Amino acid sequence: MPRSTFSPAYQDVTDLVVKLRQDAGLTQRDLAAKLGRELSYISRIEQGQRRLDLVEFVWHCKACGVNHEDVGS
């Protein structure tokens, strides 16, 4: 089984977090600042080089002004 980070399903997650950020009108730098992280953290996630866990996904949603329970519905 291939690593999930490189699967089509995970690419959908990556596309989703990019869309959430862009829809919120945030740059990668803006989102990194809201999360208290380095710019490279956001960049690696959005390029599929770093896996985003569930808790981090919730943090991303909050930083983008979105309720994680509403994502994908």
Tab-separated table of C-alpha atoms in Angstrom:
chain	number	residue	atom	x	y	z
A	1	MET	CA	0.000	0.000	0.000
A	2	PRO	CA	1.481	3.405	-0.939
A	3	ARG	CA	1.950	6.076	1.686
A	4	SER	CA	-1.240	8.057	2.101
A	5	THR	CA	0.596	11.348	1.561
A	6	PHE	CA	1.066	10.396	-2.080
A	7	SER	CA	-2.426	9.008	-2.696
A	8	PRO	CA	-5.113	10.687	-4.786
A	9	ALA	CA	-7.259	10.918	-1.641
A	10	TYR	CA	-4.575	12.877	0.190
A	11	GLN	CA	-4.167	15.156	-2.841
A	12	ASP	CA	-7.846	16.016	-2.322
A	13	VAL	CA	-7.027	17.005	1.280
A	14	THR	CA	-4.120	19.135	0.098
A	15	ASP	CA	-6.322	20.822	-2.504
A	16	LEU	CA	-8.946	21.452	0.176
A	17	VAL	CA	-6.585	23.166	2.634
A	18	VAL	CA	-5.238	25.375	-0.166
A	19	LYS	CA	-8.808	26.320	-1.142
A	20	LEU	CA	-9.757	27.059	2.476
A	21	ARG	CA	-6.760	29.361	2.829
A	22	GLN	CA	-7.387	31.124	-0.468
A	23	ASP	CA	-11.127	31.518	0.194
A	24	ALA	CA	-10.236	33.114	3.530
A	25	GLY	CA	-8.085	35.635	1.645
A	26	LEU	CA	-4.927	34.471	3.403
A	27	THR	CA	-1.446	34.040	2.018
A	28	GLN	CA	0.696	31.152	3.174
A	29	ARG	CA	2.591	33.674	5.312
A	30	ASP	CA	-0.681	34.942	6.867
A	31	LEU	CA	-1.799	31.430	7.740
A	32	ALA	CA	1.595	30.537	9.177
A	33	ALA	CA	1.450	33.616	11.405
A	34	LYS	CA	-2.078	32.761	12.606
A	35	LEU	CA	-0.907	29.258	13.478
A	36	GLY	CA	2.348	30.418	15.049
A	37	ARG	CA	4.335	28.318	12.584
A	38	GLU	CA	7.016	28.911	9.978
A	39	LEU	CA	6.068	29.648	6.369
A	40	SER	CA	7.812	26.422	5.336
A	41	TYR	CA	5.322	24.439	7.458
A	42	ILE	CA	2.408	25.678	5.321
A	43	SER	CA	4.351	25.346	2.110
A	44	ARG	CA	5.335	21.727	2.780
A	45	ILE	CA	1.731	20.807	3.619
A	46	GLU	CA	0.345	22.466	0.502
A	47	GLN	CA	2.991	20.809	-1.704
A	48	GLY	CA	2.203	17.402	-0.230
A	49	GLN	CA	5.645	17.109	1.354
A	50	ARG	CA	4.308	17.055	4.912
A	51	ARG	CA	1.328	15.140	6.193
A	52	LEU	CA	-1.396	17.120	7.954
A	53	ASP	CA	-2.926	15.264	10.885
A	54	LEU	CA	-6.520	15.638	12.032
A	55	VAL	CA	-5.777	18.061	14.865
A	56	GLU	CA	-3.716	20.259	12.555
A	57	PHE	CA	-6.552	20.173	10.022
A	58	VAL	CA	-8.938	21.499	12.686
A	59	TRP	CA	-6.432	24.271	13.517
A	60	HIS	CA	-6.177	25.166	9.822
A	61	CYS	CA	-9.944	25.368	9.536
A	62	LYS	CA	-10.216	27.641	12.591
A	63	ALA	CA	-7.440	29.902	11.301
A	64	CYS	CA	-9.347	30.192	8.016
A	65	GLY	CA	-12.603	31.013	9.812
A	66	VAL	CA	-14.259	27.712	8.916
A	67	ASN	CA	-15.872	25.146	11.203
A	68	HIS	CA	-14.173	21.822	10.489
A	69	GLU	CA	-17.525	20.055	10.848
A	70	ASP	CA	-18.851	22.015	7.858
A	71	VAL	CA	-15.959	21.160	5.539
A	72	GLY	CA	-16.884	18.769	2.788
A	73	SER	CA	-20.612	18.890	3.444
